Amino acid sequence: ATYYGGGGAGVCTDASGNVFMTGSTSSSSGVATFGAYQTSYAGNTDAVLVKFSSSGNRIWGTYYGGSGSENGWDGVSADAFGNVYITGATTSKNGIATSGAFQTSLATYLGGYLAKFHFQVPDIDAGINSILSPIDSFCPNAQTVKVQLKNFGSKELDSVKINWSINRKAEPTYHWSGKLLSDSIISVNLGNYNFPSGIDTIKAWTSLPNGWVDSFPGNDTAIIVVKVYSLPAATAGLDTTLCYDETYTMQGAGGIRYLWTPAKYLSNDTIANPKAVLPNTELYTLLVTNKYGCSDSAQVLLKVIPKPKANFAIQTSQPFRIKNSVWFENHSTYAKSNKWLFGDYTNSDSINPEH
């Protein structure tokens, strides 16, 4: 859908799928294109005629009227020979009839008019018919910017410069070359662009078709506005140290869907806060997805202290006899503390006790 001019009344198409619209306007800008039949606003209201491509890009537009008022509310029609006809009402005494017309002057205060237009196809003319991708809305990432190039001229197109910009910042010009017949189209990948979150305006336009200055720039340009969604704020919690076989609740957050990898030792790998019982250290990655389908990831390291292993050796000062002293050498691993329990109901907290 698009605004255009003042009021629209008639619409028709031609055999190539181009769309013609007629109506009336009191706007002094934004209506006529370069080289149009009438490029300036002339009266109280003027009739307008505009041609759009099948993809919705304006090809050309013109005012039609004199010093009085015109409307284009009564109709528009196109034939197979490139002619376009409009009809309406006028109060203008000038700017309507052409030399040798059936009636060259206004007979009463209000008169009807019939006008015929013919768009002469230039020999060399190229333009961006549409932007094919990206379109609509998507998640932040690198996207291929693809356009549809059309040969609007009557001669074969063998080269053209394709310029493009994102939010008015120019990107490297693409130099297309090949063979494109008259009224033919081709898809062209201009390059990749890493789109951040926000609203972006993509513009693409042609210049120097076959090395010549474009004689009809009105159909050179295509513009599209896209929306880039925000990424979720993925979090997997703080790195944590756990004891062997200790139960831990995972601290995922930031989205509506979750996926933990690896899934081992987790009670459920598709929820934010599964239970984990780990026998050893694991690095987990959490993939978080928001309501727009955009994903981000976070990691958490769960360091597990290994299970303690008790071990000791006995040293004596002389052959073992009752009441002789015994030295205990502690060879246990992964222990934070120890307590010795002797058979005579005594105990010790020393690392290497003597008993």
Coordinates of C-alpha atoms in Angstrom, one line a residue:
A1 CA 0.0 0.0 0.0
T2 CA 1.2 3.5 -0.7
Y3 CA 0.1 7.2 -0.5
Y4 CA 0.3 9.2 -3.7
G5 CA -0.7 12.7 -4.5
G6 CA -4.2 13.8 -3.4
G7 CA -7.2 11.5 -4.3
G8 CA -7.0 8.4 -6.4
A9 CA -9.9 7.3 -8.5
G10 CA -9.0 5.1 -11.4
V11 CA -6.6 2.1 -11.7
C12 CA -5.6 -0.2 -14.6
T13 CA -2.8 -2.5 -15.6
D14 CA -1.0 -3.2 -18.9
A15 CA 0.2 -6.5 -20.4
S16 CA 3.6 -6.3 -18.5
G17 CA 1.9 -5.9 -15.1
N18 CA 2.6 -2.2 -14.7
V19 CA -0.1 -0.3 -12.7
F20 CA -1.5 3.1 -13.7
M21 CA -3.4 5.3 -11.4
T22 CA -5.2 8.6 -12.0
G23 CA -6.7 11.1 -9.6
S24 CA -6.3 14.7 -8.5
T25 CA -4.0 16.6 -6.3
S26 CA -3.2 20.0 -4.8
S27 CA 0.4 19.0 -3.9
S28 CA 3.2 21.0 -5.4
S29 CA 5.8 18.3 -4.9
G30 CA 6.2 14.5 -4.8
V31 CA 4.0 13.9 -7.9
A32 CA 5.9 14.5 -11.2
T33 CA 9.1 12.7 -12.1
F34 CA 12.0 14.0 -14.1
G35 CA 11.2 14.6 -17.7
A36 CA 7.4 14.1 -17.2
Y37 CA 4.8 15.7 -19.5
Q38 CA 4.0 18.3 -16.9
T39 CA 6.5 18.6 -14.1
S40 CA 4.9 21.4 -12.0
Y41 CA 1.6 22.1 -10.3
A42 CA -0.5 24.5 -12.4
G43 CA -3.9 25.3 -10.8
N44 CA -6.2 24.9 -7.9
T45 CA -6.2 21.1 -8.3
D46 CA -4.5 19.2 -11.1
A47 CA -5.1 15.7 -12.4
V48 CA -2.3 13.2 -11.9
L49 CA -1.3 10.1 -13.7
V50 CA 1.4 7.8 -12.3
K51 CA 2.9 4.5 -13.4
F52 CA 4.1 1.8 -11.0
S53 CA 6.0 -1.4 -11.8
S54 CA 4.4 -4.7 -10.8
S55 CA 6.5 -4.7 -7.6
G56 CA 5.2 -1.2 -6.6
N57 CA 8.1 1.1 -7.6
R58 CA 7.1 4.3 -9.3
I59 CA 8.3 4.5 -12.9
W60 CA 7.0 7.9 -13.8
G61 CA 4.3 10.4 -12.7
T62 CA 2.9 13.6 -14.2
Y63 CA 0.6 16.5 -13.5
Y64 CA -2.1 17.3 -16.0
G65 CA -4.0 20.6 -15.9
G66 CA -4.2 24.3 -16.4
S67 CA -4.9 27.3 -14.2
G68 CA -8.3 26.1 -13.1
S69 CA -9.2 22.8 -11.5
E70 CA -9.1 19.3 -12.8
N71 CA -10.0 15.9 -11.5
G72 CA -9.0 12.5 -12.7
W73 CA -11.8 10.7 -11.1
D74 CA -13.5 9.3 -14.1
G75 CA -11.1 6.6 -15.4
V76 CA -7.8 5.4 -16.8
S77 CA -7.1 2.7 -19.4
A78 CA -4.0 1.3 -21.2
D79 CA -3.7 -0.4 -24.6
A80 CA -1.3 -2.9 -26.0
F81 CA 0.8 -0.2 -27.7
G82 CA 2.0 1.6 -24.6
N83 CA -0.7 4.3 -24.7
V84 CA -2.5 5.4 -21.6
Y85 CA -5.9 7.3 -21.6
I86 CA -7.4 9.4 -18.8
T87 CA -10.6 11.3 -18.6
G88 CA -12.1 13.7 -16.1
A89 CA -13.6 17.2 -15.6
T90 CA -11.9 20.6 -15.8
T91 CA -12.5 24.4 -15.4
S92 CA -9.2 25.4 -17.0
K93 CA -9.1 27.4 -20.2
N94 CA -5.5 26.5 -20.8
G95 CA -3.1 23.6 -20.4
I96 CA -5.7 21.0 -21.6
A97 CA -6.2 20.7 -25.3
T98 CA -3.4 20.1 -27.8
S99 CA -3.0 21.6 -31.2
G100 CA -5.5 20.2 -33.7
A101 CA -7.6 18.5 -31.1
F102 CA -11.3 17.8 -31.6
Q103 CA -12.2 20.7 -29.3
T104 CA -9.4 23.2 -28.5
S105 CA -11.3 25.5 -26.0
L106 CA -13.5 25.3 -23.0
A107 CA -17.1 25.9 -24.0
T108 CA -18.7 26.3 -20.6
Y109 CA -17.6 26.8 -17.0
L110 CA -17.1 23.0 -16.6
G111 CA -16.0 20.7 -19.3
G112 CA -14.8 17.2 -19.7
Y113 CA -11.4 16.1 -21.1
L114 CA -9.8 13.1 -22.7
A115 CA -6.0 12.8 -22.8
K116 CA -3.7 10.3 -24.3
F117 CA -0.2 9.7 -23.1
H118 CA 2.6 7.6 -24.6
F119 CA 5.7 6.6 -22.7
Q120 CA 8.6 6.3 -25.1
V121 CA 10.9 3.5 -24.1
P122 CA 14.5 4.8 -24.0
D123 CA 17.3 2.8 -25.8
I124 CA 19.4 2.4 -22.6
D125 CA 17.7 2.4 -19.2
A126 CA 18.1 0.2 -16.2
G127 CA 16.8 0.3 -12.7
I128 CA 16.2 -1.7 -9.5
N129 CA 12.8 -3.2 -9.8
S130 CA 12.6 -4.4 -6.2
I131 CA 14.7 -5.4 -3.1
L132 CA 14.3 -9.2 -2.8
S133 CA 16.0 -9.7 0.6
P134 CA 16.1 -9.1 3.4
I135 CA 12.4 -8.2 3.8
D136 CA 9.9 -7.6 6.6
S137 CA 11.3 -8.6 10.0
F138 CA 14.1 -10.8 11.2
C139 CA 16.7 -11.5 13.9
P140 CA 20.0 -9.7 14.2
N141 CA 22.6 -11.5 12.0
A142 CA 24.3 -11.3 8.6
Q143 CA 21.9 -11.0 5.8
T144 CA 22.5 -11.2 2.0
V145 CA 21.2 -8.0 0.3
K146 CA 19.6 -9.2 -3.0
V147 CA 17.9 -6.9 -5.6
Q148 CA 16.0 -7.4 -8.8
L149 CA 17.7 -5.6 -11.7
K150 CA 15.5 -4.7 -14.7
N151 CA 16.3 -3.6 -18.2
F152 CA 13.8 -0.9 -18.9
G153 CA 15.5 0.1 -22.2
S154 CA 14.9 -1.2 -25.7
K155 CA 18.5 -2.4 -26.1
E156 CA 20.4 -5.1 -24.4
L157 CA 22.0 -4.2 -21.1
D158 CA 25.6 -5.4 -20.7
S159 CA 26.8 -3.4 -17.6
V160 CA 25.5 -1.1 -14.9
K161 CA 26.6 0.1 -11.5
I162 CA 24.4 -0.8 -8.6
N163 CA 24.8 1.5 -5.6
W164 CA 23.3 0.7 -2.2
S165 CA 23.1 2.1 1.3
I166 CA 21.9 1.1 4.8
N167 CA 20.4 4.0 6.8
R168 CA 22.0 6.4 4.3
K169 CA 25.5 4.9 4.8
A170 CA 26.9 4.0 1.4
E171 CA 28.1 0.4 0.9
P172 CA 30.6 -0.8 -1.8
T173 CA 29.2 -0.3 -5.3
Y174 CA 28.4 -3.5 -7.2
H175 CA 29.6 -3.6 -10.8
W176 CA 27.2 -5.8 -12.7
S177 CA 28.0 -7.1 -16.2
G178 CA 26.3 -9.7 -18.4
K179 CA 23.6 -9.8 -20.9
L180 CA 20.0 -8.7 -20.0
L181 CA 17.5 -8.3 -22.8
S182 CA 14.9 -5.6 -23.0
D183 CA 12.1 -5.8 -20.3
S184 CA 14.0 -8.7 -18.6
I185 CA 14.9 -9.1 -14.9
I186 CA 17.7 -10.7 -13.0
S187 CA 18.5 -11.3 -9.3
V188 CA 21.8 -9.8 -8.0
N189 CA 23.5 -10.4 -4.7
L190 CA 25.0 -7.1 -3.6
G191 CA 26.8 -8.4 -0.5
N192 CA 26.3 -9.3 3.1
Y193 CA 25.4 -6.9 5.9
N194 CA 25.4 -7.6 9.7
F195 CA 22.1 -6.0 10.8
P196 CA 21.8 -4.9 14.5
S197 CA 18.5 -4.5 16.3
G198 CA 16.3 -1.6 15.2
I199 CA 14.7 -0.2 12.1
D200 CA 16.8 -0.1 8.9
T201 CA 16.2 1.6 5.6
I202 CA 17.7 -0.3 2.6
K203 CA 18.1 1.7 -0.6
A204 CA 19.5 0.4 -4.0
W205 CA 19.8 2.3 -7.2
T206 CA 21.5 2.0 -10.6
S207 CA 23.8 4.4 -12.5
L208 CA 25.7 4.4 -15.8
P209 CA 23.8 1.6 -17.7
N210 CA 26.1 0.4 -20.5
G211 CA 28.5 3.2 -19.4
W212 CA 26.0 6.0 -20.3
V213 CA 24.3 8.6 -18.1
D214 CA 20.8 7.3 -17.3
S215 CA 18.3 9.1 -19.5
F216 CA 15.4 8.3 -17.2
P217 CA 16.3 8.2 -13.5
G218 CA 12.7 7.9 -12.3
N219 CA 12.9 4.1 -12.3
D220 CA 16.4 3.6 -10.9
T221 CA 15.7 3.3 -7.2
A222 CA 14.0 0.9 -4.8
I223 CA 13.7 1.4 -1.1
I224 CA 12.6 -0.9 1.7
V225 CA 12.3 -0.5 5.5
V226 CA 12.9 -3.6 7.6
K227 CA 12.6 -4.3 11.3
V228 CA 15.4 -6.2 13.2
Y229 CA 14.2 -7.8 16.4
S230 CA 16.2 -7.8 19.6
L231 CA 18.2 -10.8 20.8
P232 CA 17.3 -12.3 24.2
A233 CA 19.5 -11.5 27.2
A234 CA 20.7 -15.1 27.8
T235 CA 22.2 -16.0 31.1
A236 CA 23.2 -19.3 32.6
G237 CA 24.2 -18.2 36.1
L238 CA 27.6 -17.7 37.8
D239 CA 30.4 -20.3 37.6
T240 CA 30.0 -22.4 40.8
T241 CA 32.1 -25.0 42.7
L242 CA 30.2 -28.1 43.9
C243 CA 30.9 -31.1 46.0
Y244 CA 30.8 -34.5 44.5
D245 CA 27.2 -35.6 43.8
E246 CA 25.8 -32.4 45.2
T247 CA 22.4 -31.4 43.8
Y248 CA 22.5 -28.0 42.0
T249 CA 19.6 -26.0 40.4
M250 CA 20.7 -24.5 37.0
Q251 CA 20.2 -20.7 36.7
G252 CA 19.0 -20.2 33.1
A253 CA 17.0 -17.1 32.2
G254 CA 16.2 -14.6 29.4
G255 CA 13.8 -16.3 27.0
I256 CA 10.8 -18.5 26.5
R257 CA 12.6 -21.6 25.2
Y258 CA 15.8 -23.2 26.5
L259 CA 18.2 -25.9 25.5
W260 CA 21.2 -27.0 27.6
T261 CA 24.2 -28.9 26.2
P262 CA 25.5 -31.3 27.1
A263 CA 22.3 -32.8 28.5
K264 CA 24.0 -35.3 30.7
Y265 CA 23.5 -35.1 34.5
L266 CA 20.5 -32.8 34.0
S267 CA 16.9 -33.6 35.0
N268 CA 15.6 -31.8 31.9
D269 CA 17.7 -30.1 29.2
T270 CA 14.8 -28.0 27.8
I271 CA 13.8 -25.9 30.9
A272 CA 15.5 -22.9 32.5
N273 CA 16.2 -24.4 35.9
P274 CA 16.8 -28.2 35.8
K275 CA 18.4 -30.1 38.6
A276 CA 22.0 -31.2 38.1
V277 CA 23.9 -33.9 40.1
L278 CA 27.4 -34.0 38.8
P279 CA 30.2 -36.5 39.4
N280 CA 32.7 -34.3 37.7
T281 CA 33.3 -30.8 36.3
E282 CA 31.2 -29.8 33.3
L283 CA 31.0 -26.7 31.1
Y284 CA 27.3 -26.1 30.0
T285 CA 26.1 -24.0 27.2
L286 CA 22.5 -22.6 27.3
L287 CA 20.7 -21.6 24.1
V288 CA 17.9 -19.1 24.8
T289 CA 15.2 -18.2 22.3
N290 CA 12.7 -15.3 22.6
K291 CA 9.2 -14.8 21.3
Y292 CA 10.5 -13.6 17.9
G293 CA 12.5 -16.8 17.4
C294 CA 15.8 -15.0 18.0
S295 CA 18.5 -16.9 19.9
D296 CA 21.5 -16.2 22.1
S297 CA 23.7 -18.3 24.3
A298 CA 25.6 -18.2 27.6
Q299 CA 27.9 -20.6 29.4
V300 CA 28.4 -21.7 33.0
L301 CA 31.2 -23.8 34.5
L302 CA 30.3 -26.1 37.3
K303 CA 33.5 -27.2 39.0
V304 CA 33.1 -30.4 41.0
I305 CA 35.5 -31.3 43.9
P306 CA 36.2 -35.0 43.4
K307 CA 35.1 -37.5 46.0
P308 CA 37.7 -37.9 48.8
K309 CA 39.7 -41.1 48.9
A310 CA 41.0 -42.2 52.4
N311 CA 44.5 -43.8 52.5
F312 CA 47.3 -44.0 55.1
A313 CA 50.4 -45.9 56.0
I314 CA 51.8 -47.0 59.4
Q315 CA 55.4 -46.4 60.6
T316 CA 56.9 -47.8 63.8
S317 CA 60.1 -47.0 65.5
Q318 CA 60.8 -50.7 66.3
P319 CA 59.2 -54.1 65.8
F320 CA 55.5 -53.8 66.7
R321 CA 54.7 -54.6 70.3
I322 CA 51.8 -53.5 72.5
K323 CA 52.2 -50.1 73.9
N324 CA 54.8 -49.1 71.3
S325 CA 54.2 -45.8 69.5
V326 CA 52.8 -45.8 66.0
W327 CA 53.0 -43.0 63.4
F328 CA 50.2 -42.7 60.9
E329 CA 51.1 -41.1 57.5
N330 CA 48.0 -39.6 55.8
H331 CA 47.9 -40.3 52.0
S332 CA 44.3 -39.4 51.5
T333 CA 43.3 -37.2 48.4
Y334 CA 40.7 -34.5 47.8
A335 CA 40.1 -34.1 51.6
K336 CA 39.5 -30.8 53.3
S337 CA 39.7 -32.2 56.8
N338 CA 40.3 -35.5 58.5
K339 CA 39.5 -37.2 61.8
W340 CA 41.3 -40.3 63.1
L341 CA 39.3 -42.8 65.2
F342 CA 41.5 -45.3 67.0
G343 CA 40.4 -48.7 68.3
D344 CA 40.8 -47.6 71.9
Y345 CA 38.0 -45.0 71.6
T346 CA 40.4 -42.1 71.2
N347 CA 40.6 -39.8 68.2
S348 CA 42.8 -37.1 66.6
D349 CA 42.4 -34.2 64.2
S350 CA 46.1 -34.2 63.2
I351 CA 47.1 -34.8 59.6
N352 CA 49.7 -37.4 60.6
P353 CA 49.1 -38.4 64.2
E354 CA 51.2 -40.5 66.5
H355 CA 49.4 -43.0 68.8

